[in-house]
Amino acid sequence: MTYQAMWFRQSARKLRLLDFDEKNLPLDRVSSALERYLPDRVRQIDQQGLDADHNATWWELIFVDGLLDIENQEGKTLRVAVGVTSSDRHAHRALSLIRSSGFSQVRRELGIDRQWIVLVKADQPHTQDEWADFLYSWVDRPEEETGCALGSLAL
């Protein structure tokens, strides 16, 4: 896990938005969805010598550093998967992958409404206020057809 992911989770937890509980999305449910819809991604576990018994391994395969339960202006709570990166190239590559039908099927099976890739600063954490402003403004944006978007906090 990157420093940026840890900083993001810390802010999301303080904002009481983080819902990354293994009871809500147990390993067997996550791994089953990925094996069914993204078998090529799952093969990376063995190829890269990753720990298949660790939830974070599976989430990293689908660019998820945190799951949020966040309410929009209309009062509807949305489950949003967020991946953070400080690499512009990685962000665009991840966005093109998460827009695929396989990723869409995984999100549907896991009850994820939207998925965002967020470009962040590499050298320091964003403040809790910066995250709050970003997340709440993005949840109220019109949803893209795929439910996926690329945002930036890297100013």
mmCIF file of C-alpha atoms in Angstrom:
data_model
loop_
_atom_site.group_PDB
_atom_site.id
_atom_site.type_symbol
_atom_site.label_atom_id
_atom_site.label_comp_id
_atom_site.label_asym_id
_atom_site.label_seq_id
_atom_site.Cartn_x
_atom_site.Cartn_y
_atom_site.Cartn_z
ATOM 1 C CA MET A 1 0.000 0.000 0.000
ATOM 2 C CA THR A 2 1.336 3.423 -0.925
ATOM 3 C CA TYR A 3 1.706 6.393 1.385
ATOM 4 C CA GLN A 4 -0.914 8.188 -0.689
ATOM 5 C CA ALA A 5 -3.393 5.348 -0.107
ATOM 6 C CA MET A 6 -2.719 5.367 3.634
ATOM 7 C CA TRP A 7 -3.149 9.153 3.778
ATOM 8 C CA PHE A 8 -6.398 8.891 1.813
ATOM 9 C CA ARG A 9 -7.794 6.175 4.092
ATOM 10 C CA GLN A 10 -6.878 8.170 7.176
ATOM 11 C CA SER A 11 -8.768 11.218 5.896
ATOM 12 C CA ALA A 12 -11.751 9.155 4.726
ATOM 13 C CA ARG A 13 -11.903 7.422 8.111
ATOM 14 C CA LYS A 14 -11.857 10.780 9.933
ATOM 15 C CA LEU A 15 -14.627 12.025 7.643
ATOM 16 C CA ARG A 16 -16.564 8.861 8.575
ATOM 17 C CA LEU A 17 -16.895 7.859 4.946
ATOM 18 C CA LEU A 18 -14.644 4.828 4.818
ATOM 19 C CA ASP A 19 -16.463 1.494 4.626
ATOM 20 C CA PHE A 20 -13.676 -0.961 4.016
ATOM 21 C CA ASP A 21 -14.915 -3.607 6.422
ATOM 22 C CA GLU A 22 -14.144 -7.224 5.589
ATOM 23 C CA LYS A 23 -17.486 -8.198 7.151
ATOM 24 C CA ASN A 24 -19.332 -6.236 4.437
ATOM 25 C CA LEU A 25 -17.188 -7.522 1.581
ATOM 26 C CA PRO A 26 -15.477 -10.738 2.684
ATOM 27 C CA LEU A 27 -12.481 -12.091 0.815
ATOM 28 C CA ASP A 28 -14.398 -15.002 -0.700
ATOM 29 C CA ARG A 29 -17.004 -12.683 -2.218
ATOM 30 C CA VAL A 30 -14.381 -10.327 -3.664
ATOM 31 C CA SER A 31 -12.159 -13.123 -4.997
ATOM 32 C CA SER A 32 -15.145 -14.951 -6.500
ATOM 33 C CA ALA A 33 -16.255 -11.851 -8.418
ATOM 34 C CA LEU A 34 -12.749 -11.229 -9.739
ATOM 35 C CA GLU A 35 -12.214 -14.867 -10.724
ATOM 36 C CA ARG A 36 -15.495 -14.835 -12.627
ATOM 37 C CA TYR A 37 -15.177 -11.515 -14.469
ATOM 38 C CA LEU A 38 -11.450 -10.640 -14.464
ATOM 39 C CA PRO A 39 -9.513 -13.914 -14.674
ATOM 40 C CA ASP A 40 -6.531 -12.224 -16.375
ATOM 41 C CA ARG A 41 -6.153 -9.877 -13.413
ATOM 42 C CA VAL A 42 -6.388 -12.811 -10.988
ATOM 43 C CA ARG A 43 -3.524 -14.615 -12.752
ATOM 44 C CA GLN A 44 -1.314 -11.694 -11.725
ATOM 45 C CA ILE A 45 -1.497 -12.912 -8.122
ATOM 46 C CA ASP A 46 0.542 -16.019 -8.955
ATOM 47 C CA GLN A 47 2.693 -14.318 -11.581
ATOM 48 C CA GLN A 48 3.754 -11.620 -9.137
ATOM 49 C CA GLY A 49 3.963 -13.884 -6.088
ATOM 50 C CA LEU A 50 1.261 -11.958 -4.211
ATOM 51 C CA ASP A 51 -0.597 -13.218 -1.121
ATOM 52 C CA ALA A 52 -3.990 -14.518 -2.274
ATOM 53 C CA ASP A 53 -5.131 -14.819 1.353
ATOM 54 C CA HIS A 54 -4.906 -11.089 1.933
ATOM 55 C CA ASN A 55 -7.869 -8.843 1.070
ATOM 56 C CA ALA A 56 -5.619 -5.946 0.012
ATOM 57 C CA THR A 57 -4.140 -8.080 -2.772
ATOM 58 C CA TRP A 58 -7.546 -8.470 -4.384
ATOM 59 C CA TRP A 59 -8.478 -4.794 -3.990
ATOM 60 C CA GLU A 60 -5.196 -3.662 -5.518
ATOM 61 C CA LEU A 61 -5.961 -5.745 -8.617
ATOM 62 C CA ILE A 62 -8.989 -3.544 -9.264
ATOM 63 C CA PHE A 63 -7.477 -0.212 -8.183
ATOM 64 C CA VAL A 64 -9.400 0.165 -4.929
ATOM 65 C CA ASP A 65 -7.662 1.882 -2.021
ATOM 66 C CA GLY A 66 -10.873 2.591 -0.166
ATOM 67 C CA LEU A 67 -14.629 2.122 -0.331
ATOM 68 C CA LEU A 68 -16.757 5.070 0.668
ATOM 69 C CA ASP A 69 -20.382 5.341 1.635
ATOM 70 C CA ILE A 70 -21.093 8.957 0.729
ATOM 71 C CA GLU A 71 -24.365 10.838 0.498
ATOM 72 C CA ASN A 72 -25.114 13.146 -2.414
ATOM 73 C CA GLN A 73 -27.202 16.340 -2.320
ATOM 74 C CA GLU A 74 -30.376 14.372 -2.989
ATOM 75 C CA GLY A 75 -29.817 12.307 0.142
ATOM 76 C CA LYS A 76 -28.915 9.107 -1.697
ATOM 77 C CA THR A 77 -25.995 7.145 -0.257
ATOM 78 C CA LEU A 78 -23.620 5.870 -2.906
ATOM 79 C CA ARG A 79 -20.882 3.307 -2.519
ATOM 80 C CA VAL A 80 -17.793 4.632 -4.276
ATOM 81 C CA ALA A 81 -14.552 2.739 -4.836
ATOM 82 C CA VAL A 82 -11.562 5.083 -4.835
ATOM 83 C CA GLY A 83 -8.062 4.416 -6.087
ATOM 84 C CA VAL A 84 -5.340 6.987 -5.523
ATOM 85 C CA THR A 85 -2.086 7.465 -7.404
ATOM 86 C CA SER A 86 0.541 10.139 -7.872
ATOM 87 C CA SER A 87 1.331 8.975 -11.414
ATOM 88 C CA ASP A 88 -0.572 10.563 -14.275
ATOM 89 C CA ARG A 89 0.266 7.629 -16.540
ATOM 90 C CA HIS A 90 -0.926 5.091 -13.959
ATOM 91 C CA ALA A 91 -4.144 7.067 -13.414
ATOM 92 C CA HIS A 92 -5.044 7.060 -17.111
ATOM 93 C CA ARG A 93 -4.151 3.387 -17.499
ATOM 94 C CA ALA A 94 -6.303 2.485 -14.481
ATOM 95 C CA LEU A 95 -9.210 4.561 -15.791
ATOM 96 C CA SER A 96 -9.180 2.795 -19.142
ATOM 97 C CA LEU A 97 -9.171 -0.595 -17.390
ATOM 98 C CA ILE A 98 -11.936 0.161 -14.877
ATOM 99 C CA ARG A 99 -14.217 1.301 -17.719
ATOM 100 C CA SER A 100 -14.191 -2.241 -19.162
ATOM 101 C CA SER A 101 -17.177 -4.559 -18.971
ATOM 102 C CA GLY A 102 -15.363 -6.979 -16.638
ATOM 103 C CA PHE A 103 -14.717 -4.257 -14.084
ATOM 104 C CA SER A 104 -18.315 -3.096 -14.468
ATOM 105 C CA GLN A 105 -19.555 -6.614 -13.662
ATOM 106 C CA VAL A 106 -17.324 -6.804 -10.585
ATOM 107 C CA ARG A 107 -18.639 -3.449 -9.323
ATOM 108 C CA ARG A 108 -22.223 -4.553 -9.885
ATOM 109 C CA GLU A 109 -21.680 -7.839 -8.015
ATOM 110 C CA LEU A 110 -19.994 -6.060 -5.090
ATOM 111 C CA GLY A 111 -22.626 -3.317 -4.857
ATOM 112 C CA ILE A 112 -20.282 -0.513 -5.919
ATOM 113 C CA ASP A 113 -22.091 2.385 -7.592
ATOM 114 C CA ARG A 114 -19.093 4.355 -8.871
ATOM 115 C CA GLN A 115 -15.341 4.077 -9.147
ATOM 116 C CA TRP A 116 -12.943 7.015 -9.160
ATOM 117 C CA ILE A 117 -9.231 7.189 -9.783
ATOM 118 C CA VAL A 118 -7.792 10.235 -8.010
ATOM 119 C CA LEU A 119 -4.478 11.805 -8.907
ATOM 120 C CA VAL A 120 -2.814 13.098 -5.726
ATOM 121 C CA LYS A 121 0.414 14.836 -4.732
ATOM 122 C CA ALA A 122 3.296 12.434 -4.276
ATOM 123 C CA ASP A 123 5.170 14.172 -1.498
ATOM 124 C CA GLN A 124 2.630 15.170 1.139
ATOM 125 C CA PRO A 125 -0.870 14.256 2.306
ATOM 126 C CA HIS A 126 -3.877 16.289 1.355
ATOM 127 C CA THR A 127 -5.784 17.834 4.231
ATOM 128 C CA GLN A 128 -9.037 16.433 5.466
ATOM 129 C CA ASP A 129 -10.767 19.600 4.178
ATOM 130 C CA GLU A 130 -9.282 19.107 0.707
ATOM 131 C CA TRP A 131 -10.573 15.544 0.650
ATOM 132 C CA ALA A 132 -14.010 16.579 1.920
ATOM 133 C CA ASP A 133 -14.327 19.312 -0.718
ATOM 134 C CA PHE A 134 -13.207 16.973 -3.463
ATOM 135 C CA LEU A 135 -15.324 13.961 -2.497
ATOM 136 C CA TYR A 136 -18.544 15.864 -1.852
ATOM 137 C CA SER A 137 -18.230 17.889 -5.046
ATOM 138 C CA TRP A 138 -17.556 14.739 -7.053
ATOM 139 C CA VAL A 139 -20.430 12.739 -5.642
ATOM 140 C CA ASP A 140 -22.784 15.446 -6.889
ATOM 141 C CA ARG A 141 -21.345 15.552 -10.397
ATOM 142 C CA PRO A 142 -23.433 13.980 -13.155
ATOM 143 C CA GLU A 143 -22.491 10.337 -13.367
ATOM 144 C CA GLU A 144 -20.569 9.217 -16.419
ATOM 145 C CA GLU A 145 -22.080 6.364 -18.381
ATOM 146 C CA THR A 146 -19.564 3.858 -17.014
ATOM 147 C CA GLY A 147 -19.768 5.179 -13.446
ATOM 148 C CA CYS A 148 -16.005 5.741 -13.612
ATOM 149 C CA ALA A 149 -14.060 8.987 -13.490
ATOM 150 C CA LEU A 150 -10.585 10.436 -13.131
ATOM 151 C CA GLY A 151 -10.163 13.340 -10.733
ATOM 152 C CA SER A 152 -7.212 15.324 -9.523
ATOM 153 C CA LEU A 153 -6.140 16.792 -6.223
ATOM 154 C CA ALA A 154 -2.564 17.210 -7.458
ATOM 155 C CA LEU A 155 -2.431 20.966 -7.777
#
